[in-house]
CSV table of C-alpha atoms in Angstrom, one decimal:
chain,number,residue,atom,x,y,z
G,1,MET,CA,62.6,140.3,90.7
G,2,LEU,CA,61.8,138.4,93.8
G,3,ARG,CA,59.5,136.0,91.9
G,4,ARG,CA,62.3,135.4,89.4
G,5,LEU,CA,64.8,134.9,92.2
G,6,LEU,CA,62.7,132.1,93.7
G,7,THR,CA,62.8,130.0,90.5
G,8,PRO,CA,64.8,126.7,90.7
G,9,ARG,CA,67.6,128.1,88.5
G,10,TRP,CA,68.3,131.1,90.7
G,11,LEU,CA,67.7,129.2,94.0
G,12,GLY,CA,70.4,126.8,92.8
G,13,ALA,CA,72.7,129.7,92.1
G,14,LEU,CA,72.0,131.1,95.6
G,15,ALA,CA,72.9,127.7,97.1
G,16,LEU,CA,76.2,127.8,95.2
G,17,ALA,CA,76.9,131.3,96.4
G,18,ALA,CA,76.2,130.2,100.0
G,19,VAL,CA,78.6,127.3,99.6
G,20,PHE,CA,81.3,129.6,98.2
G,21,ALA,CA,80.7,132.1,101.1
G,22,VAL,CA,81.2,129.4,103.7
G,23,ALA,CA,84.3,128.2,102.0
G,24,ALA,CA,85.7,131.7,101.6
G,25,TYR,CA,85.0,132.4,105.3
G,26,HIS,CA,87.0,129.3,106.4
G,27,LEU,CA,89.8,129.9,103.9
G,28,GLY,CA,90.1,133.4,105.2
G,29,PHE,CA,90.6,132.1,108.7
G,30,TRP,CA,93.1,129.5,107.5
G,31,GLN,CA,95.2,132.3,106.0
G,32,TYR,CA,94.8,134.4,109.1
G,33,HIS,CA,96.0,131.5,111.3
G,34,ARG,CA,99.1,131.1,109.1
G,35,HIS,CA,99.7,134.8,109.6
G,36,GLU,CA,99.4,134.4,113.4
G,37,ALA,CA,101.8,131.5,113.4
G,38,LYS,CA,104.5,133.7,111.7
G,39,VAL,CA,103.8,136.5,114.2
G,40,GLU,CA,104.3,134.0,117.0
G,41,ARG,CA,107.5,132.7,115.4
G,42,ASN,CA,108.9,136.3,115.2
G,43,ALA,CA,108.0,136.8,118.8
G,44,ARG,CA,110.0,133.7,119.7
G,45,LEU,CA,112.9,135.0,117.7
G,46,ASP,CA,112.8,138.4,119.5
G,47,ALA,CA,112.8,136.5,122.8
G,48,HIS,CA,115.5,134.0,122.0
G,49,TYR,CA,117.8,134.8,119.1
G,50,THR,CA,120.0,137.4,120.8
G,51,ALA,CA,119.5,136.4,124.4
G,52,ASP,CA,122.3,135.3,126.6
G,53,PRO,CA,123.1,131.6,125.9
G,54,VAL,CA,121.9,129.0,128.3
G,55,PRO,CA,123.3,125.4,128.8
G,56,VAL,CA,122.3,123.2,125.9
G,57,GLY,CA,120.9,120.6,128.3
G,58,THR,CA,118.2,122.9,129.6
G,59,VAL,CA,116.4,123.0,126.2
G,60,LEU,CA,117.8,120.1,124.2
G,61,THR,CA,116.6,117.2,126.3
G,62,ALA,CA,115.9,113.5,125.8
G,63,ASP,CA,112.3,114.5,124.8
G,64,GLY,CA,113.5,116.8,122.0
G,65,VAL,CA,113.0,120.5,121.6
G,66,ASP,CA,109.8,122.2,122.9
G,67,PRO,CA,108.3,124.4,120.1
G,68,GLN,CA,108.5,127.4,122.5
G,69,ASP,CA,112.2,126.8,122.9
G,70,GLU,CA,113.1,126.8,119.2
G,71,TRP,CA,115.9,129.3,118.3
G,72,THR,CA,117.0,129.5,122.0
G,73,ARG,CA,120.6,130.6,122.1
G,74,VAL,CA,122.7,127.9,123.9
G,75,ARG,CA,126.2,127.1,124.9
G,76,VAL,CA,127.9,123.7,125.0
G,77,SER,CA,131.6,122.7,125.6
G,78,GLY,CA,133.1,119.4,124.5
G,79,ARG,CA,134.9,117.6,121.7
G,80,TYR,CA,133.9,116.7,118.2
G,81,VAL,CA,133.9,112.9,117.9
G,82,ALA,CA,132.4,112.1,114.5
G,83,GLY,CA,131.9,113.9,111.2
G,84,PRO,CA,131.4,115.3,108.8
G,85,VAL,CA,128.1,114.2,107.3
G,86,TYR,CA,126.6,116.4,104.6
G,87,VAL,CA,122.9,117.4,104.1
G,88,ARG,CA,122.2,117.8,100.4
G,89,GLY,CA,120.0,120.3,98.7
G,90,ARG,CA,120.3,123.2,101.2
G,91,PRO,CA,119.7,126.7,99.9
G,92,ASN,CA,121.8,129.7,100.8
G,93,ASP,CA,121.6,133.1,99.2
G,94,GLY,CA,120.0,131.8,96.0
G,95,GLU,CA,122.5,128.9,95.7
G,96,VAL,CA,122.0,125.3,96.5
G,97,GLY,CA,124.7,123.5,98.5
G,98,LEU,CA,125.2,121.3,101.6
G,99,GLU,CA,125.2,121.8,105.3
G,100,VAL,CA,128.0,120.1,107.3
G,101,LEU,CA,127.2,118.2,110.5
G,102,TRP,CA,129.4,116.9,113.3
G,103,ALA,CA,128.7,115.1,116.6
G,104,LEU,CA,129.9,116.9,119.7
G,105,ARG,CA,130.5,115.0,122.9
G,106,PRO,CA,129.7,117.4,125.9
G,107,SER,CA,132.3,117.7,128.6
G,108,ASP,CA,129.6,117.2,131.3
G,109,GLY,CA,128.4,113.9,129.8
G,110,GLY,CA,125.2,112.8,128.3
G,111,GLU,CA,124.4,111.9,124.7
G,112,ASP,CA,126.3,113.6,121.9
G,113,VAL,CA,124.9,116.8,120.4
G,114,LEU,CA,124.4,117.2,116.6
G,115,VAL,CA,126.1,120.4,115.5
G,116,ASP,CA,125.4,122.2,112.2
G,117,ARG,CA,128.7,124.0,111.5
G,118,GLY,CA,127.6,125.8,108.4
G,119,TRP,CA,127.1,125.6,104.6
G,120,VAL,CA,129.3,124.9,101.6
G,121,PRO,CA,128.6,125.0,97.9
G,122,ALA,CA,128.1,121.8,96.0
G,123,SER,CA,131.0,120.3,94.1
G,124,ASP,CA,131.2,121.0,90.4
G,125,ALA,CA,132.2,117.4,89.8
G,126,GLY,CA,128.7,116.1,90.6
G,127,ALA,CA,126.5,115.0,93.5
G,128,GLU,CA,128.6,112.0,94.4
G,129,VAL,CA,131.7,114.1,94.9
G,130,LEU,CA,131.7,115.8,98.3
G,131,PRO,CA,133.3,119.2,98.7
G,132,GLN,CA,136.4,119.7,100.8
G,133,VAL,CA,135.8,121.5,104.2
G,134,ASP,CA,138.1,122.5,107.0
G,135,PRO,CA,138.3,119.8,109.7
G,136,ALA,CA,136.6,120.3,113.0
G,137,PRO,CA,139.0,121.2,115.9
G,138,THR,CA,140.4,118.1,117.6
G,139,GLY,CA,140.5,119.5,121.2
G,140,GLU,CA,138.1,121.2,123.6
G,141,VAL,CA,135.8,123.7,121.9
G,142,THR,CA,132.9,125.9,123.2
G,143,VAL,CA,130.0,126.2,120.8
G,144,VAL,CA,127.4,128.9,120.9
G,145,GLY,CA,124.4,128.6,118.7
G,146,TRP,CA,120.7,128.1,118.4
G,147,VAL,CA,118.8,124.9,119.2
G,148,ARG,CA,116.5,123.6,116.4
G,149,PRO,CA,114.3,120.5,116.1
G,150,GLY,CA,115.3,118.0,113.5
G,151,GLU,CA,113.5,117.4,110.2
G,152,PRO,CA,111.6,114.3,109.2
G,153,SER,CA,113.5,111.5,107.6
G,154,PRO,CA,112.5,110.9,104.0
G,155,GLY,CA,113.7,107.3,104.3
G,156,ARG,CA,115.8,107.8,101.1
G,157,PRO,CA,119.3,106.3,101.2
G,158,LEU,CA,122.1,108.4,99.7
G,159,ALA,CA,125.8,107.9,99.1
G,160,SER,CA,128.0,107.4,102.1
G,161,GLY,CA,128.5,110.5,104.2
G,162,GLN,CA,125.3,112.2,102.9
G,163,ILE,CA,121.7,112.5,104.1
G,164,ALA,CA,118.7,114.0,102.3
G,165,ASN,CA,117.2,116.0,105.2
G,166,LEU,CA,118.5,117.4,108.4
G,167,SER,CA,117.1,114.3,110.2
G,168,VAL,CA,118.7,113.6,113.6
G,169,GLU,CA,117.9,109.9,113.2
G,170,ASP,CA,119.6,109.7,109.8
G,171,ALA,CA,122.5,111.8,111.0
G,172,SER,CA,122.9,109.4,114.0
G,173,THR,CA,123.1,106.5,111.6
G,174,ALA,CA,125.6,108.2,109.3
G,175,LEU,CA,127.8,109.3,112.3
G,176,SER,CA,127.5,106.0,114.1
G,177,THR,CA,126.7,107.6,117.4
G,178,SER,CA,123.7,108.3,119.7
G,179,LEU,CA,122.4,111.9,119.4
G,180,ARG,CA,120.0,114.0,121.3
G,181,PRO,CA,116.7,114.6,119.4
G,182,GLY,CA,117.5,118.1,118.0
G,183,TYR,CA,120.6,120.0,116.8
G,184,VAL,CA,122.6,123.2,117.4
G,185,LEU,CA,123.1,125.6,114.5
G,186,VAL,CA,126.5,127.2,115.2
G,187,GLN,CA,126.9,130.9,115.7
G,188,SER,CA,130.5,130.7,117.0
G,189,GLU,CA,133.1,128.2,118.1
G,190,THR,CA,135.9,129.2,120.6
G,191,LEU,CA,139.0,127.3,121.4
G,192,PRO,CA,140.6,127.4,124.9
G,193,ASP,CA,143.1,130.1,123.8
G,194,GLY,CA,140.2,132.3,122.7
G,195,SER,CA,140.6,131.8,119.0
G,196,SER,CA,138.0,130.6,116.5
G,197,PRO,CA,138.7,127.7,114.2
G,198,PRO,CA,137.9,127.9,110.5
G,199,ARG,CA,134.6,126.5,109.6
G,200,PRO,CA,132.0,126.4,106.7
G,201,GLN,CA,130.1,129.5,105.7
G,202,ALA,CA,127.6,130.7,108.4
G,203,LEU,CA,124.0,130.4,107.5
G,204,PRO,CA,121.9,133.6,107.2
G,205,PRO,CA,119.5,134.6,110.0
G,206,PRO,CA,116.0,133.0,109.9
G,207,ASP,CA,113.4,134.5,107.6
G,208,ARG,CA,111.2,137.0,109.5
G,209,ASP,CA,108.9,137.9,106.5
G,210,LEU,CA,105.2,137.6,107.5
G,211,GLY,CA,104.2,136.9,103.9
G,212,PRO,CA,100.9,137.8,102.2
G,213,HIS,CA,98.7,135.7,104.4
G,214,LEU,CA,96.9,138.6,106.1
G,215,ALA,CA,96.1,140.2,102.7
G,216,TYR,CA,94.9,136.8,101.4
G,217,ALA,CA,92.6,136.5,104.5
G,218,TYR,CA,91.0,139.8,103.9
G,219,GLN,CA,90.5,138.9,100.2
G,220,TRP,CA,88.8,135.7,101.1
G,221,TRP,CA,86.5,137.4,103.6
G,222,PHE,CA,85.6,140.2,101.1
G,223,GLY,CA,84.9,137.4,98.7
G,224,THR,CA,82.1,135.9,100.9
G,225,VAL,CA,79.6,138.3,99.3
G,226,LEU,CA,80.8,137.9,95.7
G,227,GLY,CA,78.5,135.0,94.8
G,228,PHE,CA,75.4,136.9,96.1
G,229,VAL,CA,76.4,140.0,94.2
G,230,LEU,CA,76.8,138.1,91.0
G,231,VAL,CA,73.4,136.4,91.5
G,232,GLY,CA,71.8,139.8,92.1
G,233,PHE,CA,73.3,141.2,88.9
G,234,GLY,CA,72.2,138.1,87.0
G,235,VAL,CA,68.6,138.3,88.2
G,236,ARG,CA,68.4,142.0,87.5
G,237,ARG,CA,69.8,141.5,83.9
G,238,GLU,CA,67.4,138.7,83.2
G,239,GLU,CA,64.4,140.7,84.5
G,240,ARG,CA,65.3,143.7,82.4
G,241,LEU,CA,65.6,141.6,79.2
G,242,ALA,CA,62.3,139.9,80.0
G,243,HIS,CA,60.4,143.2,80.6
G,244,PRO,CA,62.1,146.0,78.6
G,245,GLU,CA,59.0,148.1,78.9
G,246,ARG,CA,59.5,148.4,82.6
G,247,TYR,CA,63.1,149.5,82.3
G,248,PRO,CA,63.3,152.1,79.6
G,249,ALA,CA,66.8,152.7,78.3
G,250,ALA,CA,68.6,155.8,79.4
G,251,PRO,CA,68.6,158.5,76.8
G,252,ARG,CA,71.7,158.4,74.5
G,253,LYS,CA,74.1,161.2,75.2
G,254,THR,CA,75.1,163.3,72.2
G,255,ARG,CA,78.8,163.5,71.8
G,256,ILE,CA,80.7,166.5,70.3
G,257,TRP,CA,81.8,164.5,67.3
G,258,ASP,CA,78.3,163.2,66.7
G,259,GLU,CA,77.1,166.9,66.4
G,260,GLU,CA,79.9,167.6,63.9
G,261,ASP,CA,78.8,164.6,61.8
G,262,GLU,CA,75.3,166.0,61.6
């Protein structure tokens, strides 16, 4: 069998098996790193999502949102000065609708803060017809929510009052105001008298599912030997066919129904 394995045909098969093994090894680690990234995301959620809110300026700075600060619970007081602008194509509980953005001017100064006040279903009249939403409060309001980084701009113009992604740059243009590089997803809004104004539907908590990446990693790693196993079976089969006298067939078992036929 070793002599047959060292023929050009099977050496080529071995080389392909080695290439597949290296690829499977790296693909396994790629899936494993994706699993680790989701574990780290969940750890950040555990640390930030229900923590006491901190002033928005401590995490939403002129440099943007540090990845380690994403989902930090923040508080900001001020007045809504511009809005709404709608983000199209946003899923919520299996339905696609729009998220509603406003610009909030903090009482302590600084650039305006982009606030995502929630989600509304799309209008049945078509994409160009915007749904009706309750207006933002006109006076002082205290917003508690979670800080998020903005999304990349697709550079695709839409109808007035709409943007394609939750891009802070595009929202700034649509709202005609300068915004900090990030936004706040609203958890609650409180007026000076302690009441909460009506607002669009709250978005669900972030997805914490780790996905199948760890299982896929193990599958790829187990697959590193698959090519070599197939080569081994192929060489063995070819050797048995070439020299049947060296590999006598196993005696045929007599089955009960065969004896009855006799």
